[in-house]
JSON list of C-alpha atoms in Angstrom, two decimals:
[
{"chain": "A", "resi": 186, "resn": "UNK", "atom": "CA", "xyz": [0.00, 0.00, 0.00]},
{"chain": "A", "resi": 187, "resn": "UNK", "atom": "CA", "xyz": [1.30, 3.44, -0.89]},
{"chain": "A", "resi": 188, "resn": "UNK", "atom": "CA", "xyz": [0.22, 6.82, 0.46]},
{"chain": "A", "resi": 189, "resn": "UNK", "atom": "CA", "xyz": [-1.04, 7.99, -2.94]},
{"chain": "A", "resi": 190, "resn": "UNK", "atom": "CA", "xyz": [-2.97, 6.54, -5.83]},
{"chain": "A", "resi": 191, "resn": "UNK", "atom": "CA", "xyz": [-1.12, 5.98, -9.07]},
{"chain": "A", "resi": 192, "resn": "UNK", "atom": "CA", "xyz": [-2.37, 6.83, -12.53]},
{"chain": "A", "resi": 193, "resn": "UNK", "atom": "CA", "xyz": [-2.54, 3.97, -15.00]},
{"chain": "A", "resi": 194, "resn": "UNK", "atom": "CA", "xyz": [0.23, 4.45, -17.57]},
{"chain": "A", "resi": 195, "resn": "UNK", "atom": "CA", "xyz": [-0.49, 3.88, -21.23]},
{"chain": "A", "resi": 196, "resn": "UNK", "atom": "CA", "xyz": [2.86, 3.12, -22.77]},
{"chain": "A", "resi": 197, "resn": "UNK", "atom": "CA", "xyz": [3.53, 4.02, -26.40]},
{"chain": "A", "resi": 198, "resn": "UNK", "atom": "CA", "xyz": [0.47, 6.27, -26.52]},
{"chain": "A", "resi": 199, "resn": "UNK", "atom": "CA", "xyz": [0.55, 9.02, -29.14]},
{"chain": "A", "resi": 200, "resn": "UNK", "atom": "CA", "xyz": [-0.90, 11.58, -26.71]},
{"chain": "A", "resi": 201, "resn": "UNK", "atom": "CA", "xyz": [-0.73, 11.51, -22.92]},
{"chain": "A", "resi": 202, "resn": "UNK", "atom": "CA", "xyz": [-3.40, 13.40, -21.06]},
{"chain": "A", "resi": 203, "resn": "UNK", "atom": "CA", "xyz": [-3.24, 14.79, -17.54]},
{"chain": "A", "resi": 204, "resn": "UNK", "atom": "CA", "xyz": [-5.78, 13.79, -14.94]},
{"chain": "A", "resi": 205, "resn": "UNK", "atom": "CA", "xyz": [-9.21, 15.41, -15.55]},
{"chain": "A", "resi": 206, "resn": "UNK", "atom": "CA", "xyz": [-10.26, 18.40, -13.46]},
{"chain": "A", "resi": 207, "resn": "UNK", "atom": "CA", "xyz": [-11.80, 17.69, -10.07]},
{"chain": "A", "resi": 208, "resn": "UNK", "atom": "CA", "xyz": [-15.50, 18.51, -10.30]},
{"chain": "A", "resi": 209, "resn": "UNK", "atom": "CA", "xyz": [-16.49, 17.19, -6.87]},
{"chain": "A", "resi": 210, "resn": "UNK", "atom": "CA", "xyz": [-18.23, 19.56, -4.44]},
{"chain": "A", "resi": 211, "resn": "UNK", "atom": "CA", "xyz": [-16.10, 22.09, -2.57]},
{"chain": "A", "resi": 212, "resn": "UNK", "atom": "CA", "xyz": [-15.60, 21.77, 1.19]},
{"chain": "A", "resi": 213, "resn": "UNK", "atom": "CA", "xyz": [-16.94, 24.25, 3.73]},
{"chain": "A", "resi": 214, "resn": "UNK", "atom": "CA", "xyz": [-14.65, 26.50, 5.80]},
{"chain": "A", "resi": 215, "resn": "UNK", "atom": "CA", "xyz": [-14.42, 24.04, 8.71]},
{"chain": "A", "resi": 216, "resn": "UNK", "atom": "CA", "xyz": [-13.30, 21.14, 6.53]},
{"chain": "A", "resi": 217, "resn": "UNK", "atom": "CA", "xyz": [-10.94, 23.41, 4.57]},
{"chain": "A", "resi": 218, "resn": "UNK", "atom": "CA", "xyz": [-9.25, 24.34, 7.85]},
{"chain": "A", "resi": 219, "resn": "UNK", "atom": "CA", "xyz": [-9.07, 20.62, 8.76]},
{"chain": "A", "resi": 220, "resn": "UNK", "atom": "CA", "xyz": [-7.32, 19.81, 5.46]},
{"chain": "A", "resi": 221, "resn": "UNK", "atom": "CA", "xyz": [-4.79, 22.59, 6.08]},
{"chain": "A", "resi": 222, "resn": "UNK", "atom": "CA", "xyz": [-4.16, 21.44, 9.66]},
{"chain": "A", "resi": 223, "resn": "UNK", "atom": "CA", "xyz": [-3.59, 17.82, 8.63]},
{"chain": "A", "resi": 224, "resn": "UNK", "atom": "CA", "xyz": [-1.24, 18.81, 5.81]},
{"chain": "A", "resi": 225, "resn": "UNK", "atom": "CA", "xyz": [0.74, 21.17, 8.05]},
{"chain": "A", "resi": 226, "resn": "UNK", "atom": "CA", "xyz": [1.12, 18.54, 10.75]},
{"chain": "A", "resi": 227, "resn": "UNK", "atom": "CA", "xyz": [2.21, 15.76, 8.43]},
{"chain": "A", "resi": 228, "resn": "UNK", "atom": "CA", "xyz": [4.48, 18.00, 6.36]},
{"chain": "A", "resi": 229, "resn": "UNK", "atom": "CA", "xyz": [6.51, 18.47, 9.54]},
{"chain": "A", "resi": 230, "resn": "UNK", "atom": "CA", "xyz": [6.32, 14.72, 10.26]},
{"chain": "A", "resi": 231, "resn": "UNK", "atom": "CA", "xyz": [7.40, 13.93, 6.69]},
{"chain": "A", "resi": 232, "resn": "UNK", "atom": "CA", "xyz": [10.41, 16.22, 6.84]},
{"chain": "A", "resi": 233, "resn": "UNK", "atom": "CA", "xyz": [11.49, 15.04, 10.28]},
{"chain": "A", "resi": 234, "resn": "UNK", "atom": "CA", "xyz": [10.77, 11.30, 10.29]},
{"chain": "A", "resi": 235, "resn": "UNK", "atom": "CA", "xyz": [9.03, 9.66, 7.31]},
{"chain": "A", "resi": 236, "resn": "UNK", "atom": "CA", "xyz": [10.12, 11.13, 3.98]},
{"chain": "A", "resi": 237, "resn": "UNK", "atom": "CA", "xyz": [8.09, 8.56, 2.03]},
{"chain": "A", "resi": 238, "resn": "UNK", "atom": "CA", "xyz": [4.96, 10.70, 2.41]},
{"chain": "A", "resi": 239, "resn": "UNK", "atom": "CA", "xyz": [6.40, 13.96, 1.07]},
{"chain": "A", "resi": 240, "resn": "UNK", "atom": "CA", "xyz": [5.43, 13.39, -2.57]},
{"chain": "A", "resi": 241, "resn": "UNK", "atom": "CA", "xyz": [1.85, 12.62, -1.56]},
{"chain": "A", "resi": 242, "resn": "UNK", "atom": "CA", "xyz": [1.66, 15.67, 0.67]},
{"chain": "A", "resi": 243, "resn": "UNK", "atom": "CA", "xyz": [3.11, 17.79, -2.13]},
{"chain": "A", "resi": 244, "resn": "UNK", "atom": "CA", "xyz": [0.35, 16.61, -4.46]},
{"chain": "A", "resi": 245, "resn": "UNK", "atom": "CA", "xyz": [-2.42, 17.28, -1.95]},
{"chain": "A", "resi": 246, "resn": "UNK", "atom": "CA", "xyz": [-0.98, 20.68, -0.93]},
{"chain": "A", "resi": 247, "resn": "UNK", "atom": "CA", "xyz": [-1.64, 22.01, -4.45]},
{"chain": "A", "resi": 248, "resn": "UNK", "atom": "CA", "xyz": [-5.38, 21.64, -3.71]},
{"chain": "A", "resi": 249, "resn": "UNK", "atom": "CA", "xyz": [-5.51, 23.01, -0.14]},
{"chain": "A", "resi": 250, "resn": "UNK", "atom": "CA", "xyz": [-6.70, 26.51, -1.08]},
{"chain": "A", "resi": 251, "resn": "UNK", "atom": "CA", "xyz": [-9.89, 25.15, -2.69]},
{"chain": "A", "resi": 252, "resn": "UNK", "atom": "CA", "xyz": [-10.26, 21.61, -1.37]},
{"chain": "A", "resi": 253, "resn": "UNK", "atom": "CA", "xyz": [-13.01, 19.31, -2.61]},
{"chain": "A", "resi": 254, "resn": "UNK", "atom": "CA", "xyz": [-14.45, 15.98, -1.51]},
{"chain": "A", "resi": 255, "resn": "UNK", "atom": "CA", "xyz": [-11.77, 14.30, -3.64]},
{"chain": "A", "resi": 256, "resn": "UNK", "atom": "CA", "xyz": [-9.11, 16.17, -1.62]},
{"chain": "A", "resi": 257, "resn": "UNK", "atom": "CA", "xyz": [-10.73, 14.94, 1.59]},
{"chain": "A", "resi": 258, "resn": "UNK", "atom": "CA", "xyz": [-10.65, 11.37, 0.23]},
{"chain": "A", "resi": 259, "resn": "UNK", "atom": "CA", "xyz": [-6.92, 11.77, -0.47]},
{"chain": "A", "resi": 260, "resn": "UNK", "atom": "CA", "xyz": [-6.42, 13.02, 3.10]},
{"chain": "A", "resi": 261, "resn": "UNK", "atom": "CA", "xyz": [-8.33, 9.99, 4.42]},
{"chain": "A", "resi": 262, "resn": "UNK", "atom": "CA", "xyz": [-6.12, 7.66, 2.36]},
{"chain": "A", "resi": 263, "resn": "UNK", "atom": "CA", "xyz": [-2.98, 9.36, 3.71]},
{"chain": "A", "resi": 264, "resn": "UNK", "atom": "CA", "xyz": [-4.24, 9.04, 7.29]},
{"chain": "A", "resi": 265, "resn": "UNK", "atom": "CA", "xyz": [-5.07, 5.36, 6.72]},
{"chain": "A", "resi": 266, "resn": "UNK", "atom": "CA", "xyz": [-1.56, 4.78, 5.37]},
{"chain": "A", "resi": 267, "resn": "UNK", "atom": "CA", "xyz": [0.02, 6.54, 8.34]},
{"chain": "A", "resi": 268, "resn": "UNK", "atom": "CA", "xyz": [-2.08, 4.63, 10.87]},
{"chain": "A", "resi": 269, "resn": "UNK", "atom": "CA", "xyz": [-1.18, 1.29, 9.28]},
{"chain": "A", "resi": 270, "resn": "UNK", "atom": "CA", "xyz": [2.56, 2.16, 9.18]},
{"chain": "A", "resi": 271, "resn": "UNK", "atom": "CA", "xyz": [3.17, 3.76, 12.60]},
{"chain": "A", "resi": 272, "resn": "UNK", "atom": "CA", "xyz": [6.81, 2.81, 13.14]},
{"chain": "A", "resi": 273, "resn": "UNK", "atom": "CA", "xyz": [8.70, 4.86, 10.58]},
{"chain": "A", "resi": 274, "resn": "UNK", "atom": "CA", "xyz": [12.46, 4.82, 11.10]},
{"chain": "A", "resi": 275, "resn": "UNK", "atom": "CA", "xyz": [15.23, 6.67, 9.29]},
{"chain": "A", "resi": 276, "resn": "UNK", "atom": "CA", "xyz": [18.67, 5.08, 9.49]},
{"chain": "A", "resi": 277, "resn": "UNK", "atom": "CA", "xyz": [21.87, 6.64, 8.29]},
{"chain": "A", "resi": 278, "resn": "UNK", "atom": "CA", "xyz": [24.84, 4.41, 7.78]},
{"chain": "A", "resi": 279, "resn": "UNK", "atom": "CA", "xyz": [28.29, 5.32, 6.50]},
{"chain": "A", "resi": 280, "resn": "UNK", "atom": "CA", "xyz": [29.15, 3.84, 3.12]},
{"chain": "A", "resi": 281, "resn": "UNK", "atom": "CA", "xyz": [31.34, 4.37, 0.08]},
{"chain": "A", "resi": 282, "resn": "UNK", "atom": "CA", "xyz": [28.39, 5.46, -2.05]},
{"chain": "A", "resi": 283, "resn": "UNK", "atom": "CA", "xyz": [28.84, 8.33, -4.50]},
{"chain": "A", "resi": 284, "resn": "UNK", "atom": "CA", "xyz": [25.84, 10.51, -5.34]},
{"chain": "A", "resi": 285, "resn": "UNK", "atom": "CA", "xyz": [25.28, 11.36, -9.00]},
{"chain": "A", "resi": 286, "resn": "UNK", "atom": "CA", "xyz": [22.63, 13.97, -9.89]},
{"chain": "A", "resi": 287, "resn": "UNK", "atom": "CA", "xyz": [20.00, 13.72, -12.61]},
{"chain": "A", "resi": 288, "resn": "UNK", "atom": "CA", "xyz": [17.21, 16.08, -13.61]},
{"chain": "A", "resi": 289, "resn": "UNK", "atom": "CA", "xyz": [13.85, 15.33, -15.15]},
{"chain": "A", "resi": 290, "resn": "UNK", "atom": "CA", "xyz": [10.66, 17.25, -15.92]},
{"chain": "A", "resi": 291, "resn": "UNK", "atom": "CA", "xyz": [7.27, 15.81, -14.98]},
{"chain": "A", "resi": 292, "resn": "UNK", "atom": "CA", "xyz": [3.98, 17.20, -16.21]},
{"chain": "A", "resi": 293, "resn": "UNK", "atom": "CA", "xyz": [1.52, 14.32, -16.34]},
{"chain": "A", "resi": 294, "resn": "UNK", "atom": "CA", "xyz": [1.46, 13.72, -12.57]},
{"chain": "A", "resi": 295, "resn": "UNK", "atom": "CA", "xyz": [0.22, 17.17, -11.58]},
{"chain": "A", "resi": 296, "resn": "UNK", "atom": "CA", "xyz": [-3.33, 18.52, -12.02]},
{"chain": "A", "resi": 297, "resn": "UNK", "atom": "CA", "xyz": [-3.99, 20.61, -15.13]},
{"chain": "A", "resi": 298, "resn": "UNK", "atom": "CA", "xyz": [-0.79, 19.33, -16.75]},
{"chain": "A", "resi": 299, "resn": "UNK", "atom": "CA", "xyz": [1.51, 21.76, -14.94]},
{"chain": "A", "resi": 300, "resn": "UNK", "atom": "CA", "xyz": [5.21, 21.31, -15.58]},
{"chain": "A", "resi": 301, "resn": "UNK", "atom": "CA", "xyz": [7.29, 20.68, -12.50]},
{"chain": "A", "resi": 302, "resn": "UNK", "atom": "CA", "xyz": [11.07, 20.49, -12.66]},
{"chain": "A", "resi": 303, "resn": "UNK", "atom": "CA", "xyz": [12.63, 18.05, -10.23]},
{"chain": "A", "resi": 304, "resn": "UNK", "atom": "CA", "xyz": [16.33, 18.06, -9.64]},
{"chain": "A", "resi": 305, "resn": "UNK", "atom": "CA", "xyz": [18.87, 16.67, -7.24]},
{"chain": "A", "resi": 306, "resn": "UNK", "atom": "CA", "xyz": [21.89, 18.65, -6.29]}
]
């Protein structure tokens, strides 16, 4: 189980489309505040302890200003993931590994086909 849902890839397709717009009903002010509180709390947790959830939080954060029922479902899935994996541990161990950097641009994974540049330095 992963903290986010994955899109089904269609390899060798002539045209790749981004995910359709979210047309589910908008949340009221109370639930909007709840979404923002959950994301703020687990953003700190992700940076400090469990970095596996950062990509999911980054995806949901793009919708926090105008959250919908689909956003709330994504929050529920994240909370279910976190409750079923409570013992996150980060271990650092010395090794002879050398880090090589690559860059790539992703646009299909984000809503409305936005281009996001990811890079390691």
